[in-house]
Short mmCIF file of C-alpha atoms in Angstrom, two decimals:
data_model
loop_
_atom_site.label_atom_id
_atom_site.label_comp_id
_atom_site.label_asym_id
_atom_site.label_seq_id
_atom_site.Cartn_x
_atom_site.Cartn_y
_atom_site.Cartn_z
CA PRO Q 1 -34.82 -13.75 -86.54
CA PRO Q 2 -35.22 -17.43 -85.34
CA GLY Q 3 -31.98 -18.80 -83.75
CA ARG Q 4 -30.71 -15.44 -82.49
CA LYS Q 5 -29.73 -15.44 -78.92
CA VAL Q 6 -30.41 -12.59 -76.48
CA LEU Q 7 -29.23 -12.05 -72.96
CA VAL Q 8 -31.22 -9.58 -70.95
CA VAL Q 9 -29.12 -8.27 -67.84
CA TYR Q 10 -31.84 -6.94 -65.60
CA ALA Q 11 -31.45 -4.88 -62.45
CA HIS Q 12 -34.54 -3.90 -60.51
CA GLN Q 13 -35.86 -5.26 -57.22
CA GLU Q 14 -39.58 -5.23 -58.16
CA PRO Q 15 -41.05 -7.35 -60.82
CA LYS Q 16 -44.07 -5.09 -61.05
CA SER Q 17 -42.06 -2.10 -61.69
CA LEU Q 18 -41.88 -0.49 -65.22
CA ASN Q 19 -38.43 -1.94 -65.55
CA GLY Q 20 -39.82 -5.41 -64.68
CA SER Q 21 -42.51 -4.89 -67.29
CA LEU Q 22 -39.98 -3.72 -69.93
CA LYS Q 23 -37.94 -6.79 -69.34
CA THR Q 24 -40.99 -9.06 -69.68
CA VAL Q 25 -42.01 -7.20 -72.93
CA ALA Q 26 -38.49 -7.83 -74.34
CA VAL Q 27 -38.54 -11.47 -73.32
CA GLU Q 28 -42.10 -11.98 -74.90
CA GLU Q 29 -41.51 -10.09 -78.00
CA LEU Q 30 -38.15 -11.67 -78.85
CA SER Q 31 -39.27 -15.14 -77.95
CA LYS Q 32 -42.25 -14.63 -80.38
CA GLN Q 33 -39.66 -13.90 -83.13
CA GLY Q 34 -38.01 -17.36 -82.48
CA CYS Q 35 -35.13 -15.83 -80.62
CA SER Q 36 -33.83 -17.68 -77.40
CA VAL Q 37 -33.79 -15.24 -74.66
CA THR Q 38 -31.90 -15.63 -71.34
CA VAL Q 39 -32.45 -13.29 -68.43
CA SER Q 40 -29.81 -12.53 -65.65
CA ASP Q 41 -32.07 -11.13 -63.01
CA LEU Q 42 -29.39 -9.72 -60.85
CA TYR Q 43 -31.31 -8.83 -57.62
CA ALA Q 44 -33.05 -12.23 -57.72
CA MET Q 45 -29.73 -13.96 -58.07
CA GLN Q 46 -28.22 -12.04 -55.43
CA PHE Q 47 -25.42 -11.25 -57.83
CA GLU Q 48 -22.16 -10.25 -56.00
CA PRO Q 49 -21.04 -6.88 -57.24
CA ARG Q 50 -17.74 -6.67 -55.52
CA ALA Q 51 -14.51 -7.69 -57.35
CA THR Q 52 -12.64 -9.66 -54.69
CA ARG Q 53 -10.25 -12.49 -54.09
CA ASN Q 54 -13.33 -14.87 -54.05
CA ASP Q 55 -13.44 -14.51 -57.74
CA ILE Q 56 -10.23 -16.51 -58.14
CA VAL Q 57 -10.41 -20.25 -57.47
CA GLY Q 58 -7.23 -21.87 -56.14
CA CYS Q 59 -3.66 -20.30 -56.14
CA LEU Q 60 -2.97 -16.76 -56.83
CA HIS Q 61 -0.59 -15.76 -59.72
CA ASN Q 62 1.16 -13.51 -57.20
CA SER Q 63 0.28 -14.31 -53.67
CA GLU Q 64 2.50 -11.40 -52.43
CA GLU Q 65 0.39 -8.69 -53.63
CA PHE Q 66 -3.20 -8.97 -54.92
CA ASN Q 67 -3.92 -7.36 -58.29
CA TYR Q 68 -7.49 -8.04 -59.36
CA GLY Q 69 -6.99 -7.29 -62.93
CA VAL Q 70 -3.84 -9.47 -63.27
CA GLU Q 71 -5.51 -12.31 -61.17
CA SER Q 72 -8.76 -12.46 -63.08
CA ARG Q 73 -6.94 -12.44 -66.22
CA GLU Q 74 -4.74 -15.38 -65.34
CA ALA Q 75 -7.71 -17.23 -63.78
CA TYR Q 76 -9.70 -16.90 -66.87
CA LYS Q 77 -6.92 -18.37 -68.93
CA ARG Q 78 -6.60 -21.43 -66.66
CA GLY Q 79 -10.35 -21.81 -66.11
CA GLY Q 80 -10.03 -20.69 -62.48
CA LEU Q 81 -12.81 -18.06 -62.17
CA SER Q 82 -15.59 -18.63 -59.68
CA ASN Q 83 -18.73 -20.34 -60.98
CA ASP Q 84 -21.01 -17.39 -61.07
CA LEU Q 85 -18.59 -15.58 -63.46
CA ILE Q 86 -18.05 -18.59 -65.67
CA GLU Q 87 -22.06 -18.80 -65.89
CA GLU Q 88 -22.39 -15.19 -66.93
CA GLN Q 89 -19.45 -15.30 -69.41
CA LYS Q 90 -21.06 -18.45 -71.01
CA LYS Q 91 -24.30 -16.44 -71.54
CA VAL Q 92 -22.38 -13.49 -73.00
CA GLN Q 93 -20.40 -15.68 -75.30
CA GLU Q 94 -23.52 -17.20 -76.64
CA ALA Q 95 -25.45 -14.07 -77.08
CA ASP Q 96 -25.86 -12.15 -80.29
CA LEU Q 97 -27.47 -9.20 -78.44
CA LEU Q 98 -27.15 -7.91 -74.97
CA ILE Q 99 -29.95 -5.77 -73.44
CA PHE Q 100 -29.30 -3.99 -70.22
CA GLN Q 101 -32.42 -3.05 -68.36
CA PHE Q 102 -32.24 -0.79 -65.39
CA PRO Q 103 -33.24 2.41 -63.67
CA LEU Q 104 -30.71 5.19 -63.92
CA TYR Q 105 -29.04 5.84 -60.59
CA TRP Q 106 -26.92 8.88 -60.17
CA PHE Q 107 -26.28 9.34 -63.94
CA SER Q 108 -25.16 5.70 -64.14
CA MET Q 109 -26.34 2.04 -63.71
CA PRO Q 110 -27.21 0.51 -60.44
CA ALA Q 111 -24.18 -0.84 -58.42
CA ILE Q 112 -25.18 -4.43 -58.90
CA MET Q 113 -25.10 -3.94 -62.73
CA LYS Q 114 -21.84 -1.96 -62.57
CA GLY Q 115 -20.51 -4.93 -60.53
CA TRP Q 116 -21.54 -7.31 -63.26
CA MET Q 117 -19.58 -5.24 -65.72
CA ASP Q 118 -16.57 -5.10 -63.32
CA ARG Q 119 -16.52 -8.89 -62.65
CA VAL Q 120 -17.69 -10.42 -65.89
CA LEU Q 121 -15.89 -8.60 -68.58
CA VAL Q 122 -12.42 -10.00 -67.69
CA GLN Q 123 -9.35 -9.33 -69.69
CA GLY Q 124 -8.78 -12.20 -71.99
CA PHE Q 125 -12.55 -12.75 -72.30
CA ALA Q 126 -13.90 -9.27 -73.31
CA TYR Q 127 -10.86 -7.47 -74.45
CA ASP Q 128 -7.02 -7.91 -74.44
CA PHE Q 129 -4.47 -5.21 -75.26
CA PRO Q 130 -4.18 -4.22 -77.95
CA ASN Q 131 -7.56 -5.89 -78.82
CA CYS Q 132 -10.09 -3.34 -77.58
CA TYR Q 133 -12.66 -0.90 -79.18
CA ASP Q 134 -13.09 -2.10 -82.68
CA SER Q 135 -11.01 -5.12 -82.16
CA GLY Q 136 -12.42 -6.07 -78.76
CA LEU Q 137 -12.97 -9.64 -78.28
CA LEU Q 138 -16.71 -9.43 -78.24
CA LYS Q 139 -17.00 -8.03 -81.71
CA ASN Q 140 -19.99 -9.33 -83.68
CA LYS Q 141 -22.22 -8.68 -80.77
CA LEU Q 142 -24.79 -6.01 -80.21
CA ALA Q 143 -25.87 -4.15 -77.11
CA LEU Q 144 -28.78 -1.95 -76.24
CA PHE Q 145 -29.15 0.04 -72.95
CA SER Q 146 -32.79 0.26 -71.93
CA PHE Q 147 -33.41 2.38 -68.97
CA THR Q 148 -35.82 4.55 -67.02
CA THR Q 149 -35.01 8.01 -65.57
CA GLY Q 150 -36.25 10.06 -62.62
CA GLY Q 151 -35.88 13.30 -64.53
CA SER Q 152 -38.07 14.23 -67.47
CA GLU Q 153 -36.87 14.51 -71.00
CA ASP Q 154 -36.38 18.30 -71.08
CA MET Q 155 -34.23 18.13 -67.99
CA TYR Q 156 -31.84 15.92 -70.05
CA ALA Q 157 -31.67 18.22 -72.98
CA LYS Q 158 -28.31 19.89 -74.16
CA GLY Q 159 -28.75 23.22 -72.60
CA SER Q 160 -30.51 22.13 -69.47
CA ILE Q 161 -29.47 21.44 -65.80
CA SER Q 162 -28.59 17.76 -66.32
CA GLY Q 163 -27.01 18.12 -69.66
CA ASP Q 164 -27.52 15.91 -72.84
CA ILE Q 165 -28.60 12.47 -71.81
CA ARG Q 166 -26.04 11.19 -74.20
CA TYR Q 167 -23.17 12.54 -72.02
CA LEU Q 168 -24.16 9.86 -69.52
CA LEU Q 169 -24.11 7.06 -72.08
CA TRP Q 170 -20.37 7.75 -73.06
CA PRO Q 171 -18.94 5.74 -70.05
CA MET Q 172 -21.64 2.93 -70.34
CA GLN Q 173 -21.81 2.45 -74.08
CA HIS Q 174 -18.42 3.73 -75.21
CA GLY Q 175 -16.22 3.06 -72.15
CA ILE Q 176 -17.59 -0.50 -71.55
CA MET Q 177 -19.42 -1.97 -74.52
CA HIS Q 178 -17.50 -0.46 -77.49
CA PHE Q 179 -14.28 -0.97 -75.54
CA CYS Q 180 -14.93 -4.76 -75.71
CA GLY Q 181 -15.80 -4.47 -79.45
CA VAL Q 182 -19.60 -4.66 -79.00
CA LYS Q 183 -21.71 -2.52 -81.44
CA VAL Q 184 -24.15 -0.44 -79.83
CA LEU Q 185 -27.85 0.11 -80.86
CA ALA Q 186 -29.53 3.39 -80.02
CA PRO Q 187 -30.65 3.37 -76.28
CA HIS Q 188 -34.11 2.92 -75.27
CA ILE Q 189 -35.17 5.58 -72.62
CA CYS Q 190 -38.26 5.84 -70.61
CA PHE Q 191 -38.23 9.39 -69.18
CA ALA Q 192 -39.69 9.88 -65.63
CA PRO Q 193 -42.26 7.12 -65.61
CA GLU Q 194 -43.06 7.86 -61.95
CA TYR Q 195 -44.51 11.21 -62.86
CA VAL Q 196 -46.66 10.21 -65.76
CA SER Q 197 -50.18 8.75 -66.08
CA GLU Q 198 -50.89 5.00 -66.17
CA GLU Q 199 -51.91 5.66 -69.75
CA LYS Q 200 -48.51 7.06 -70.67
CA ARG Q 201 -46.71 4.23 -68.95
CA LYS Q 202 -48.65 1.60 -71.18
CA GLU Q 203 -47.72 3.68 -74.19
CA MET Q 204 -44.03 3.30 -73.13
CA LEU Q 205 -44.51 -0.43 -73.06
CA ILE Q 206 -46.14 -0.46 -76.45
CA ALA Q 207 -43.46 1.65 -77.92
CA TRP Q 208 -40.77 -0.80 -76.66
CA ALA Q 209 -42.69 -3.86 -78.09
CA GLN Q 210 -42.98 -1.95 -81.39
CA ARG Q 211 -39.28 -1.20 -81.58
CA LEU Q 212 -38.36 -4.84 -80.70
CA LYS Q 213 -40.41 -6.01 -83.84
CA THR Q 214 -37.88 -4.35 -86.16
CA LEU Q 215 -34.78 -4.31 -83.90
CA TRP Q 216 -32.66 -6.59 -86.03
CA LYS Q 217 -32.91 -4.24 -89.00
CA GLU Q 218 -31.52 -1.16 -87.03
CA GLU Q 219 -27.95 0.03 -87.67
CA PRO Q 220 -25.64 0.55 -84.76
CA ILE Q 221 -24.91 4.12 -83.55
CA ASN Q 222 -21.81 5.86 -84.90
CA CYS Q 223 -19.24 4.70 -82.13
CA SER Q 224 -17.29 8.00 -81.91
CA PRO Q 225 -17.20 10.89 -79.66
CA GLU Q 226 -19.25 12.98 -82.19
CA TRP Q 227 -22.38 10.90 -81.42
CA TYR Q 228 -22.11 11.78 -77.68
CA PHE Q 229 -20.87 15.19 -77.62
CA LYS Q 230 -21.46 16.98 -80.96
#
């Protein structure tokens, strides 16, 4: 709907890739609906994935012993995080929906995207004890993980060699997004695009565009272990 804000966090090196096309489809489709869409293209930005002392501007809370969690929390409170983090947090703060677009690497997200999670979702900004899970600080936001796999769909079935694809979503959807209070829409998975015809890849893009048309009517998944492990 008009006025909704979307942040697409995108991790792929090649704009011509299927991931690049999926990102473009999301931007076009959602813009057409009147949403305002921002893209964080992590590789193009040369986003720093490492959580280091450089993320803290000025004096440390404890200069004797560096504790990233404590230092980033204290820096957030006093407005002393590095500019790249402040920028990303602003985008997250404004977004109604976060779309994460990436190729699955080793049952997880690429390092550059994991680094985005590690550095941007600071305590005090995204969660605060005991304000996590349903009372996480980013409640009222939605997230959607859209990704491609190397393996085919039947490799990611429950009884097969890789196990149910939902097992892999537990750390990403539950351990990160739900932990911060974000409600999660069903993932969008393009299985083994490298091993299918050009025709099939086109169909994948069309299916994504179709889904985006009615995305705002979707109900979030049931945020409990049952969804992942039943």
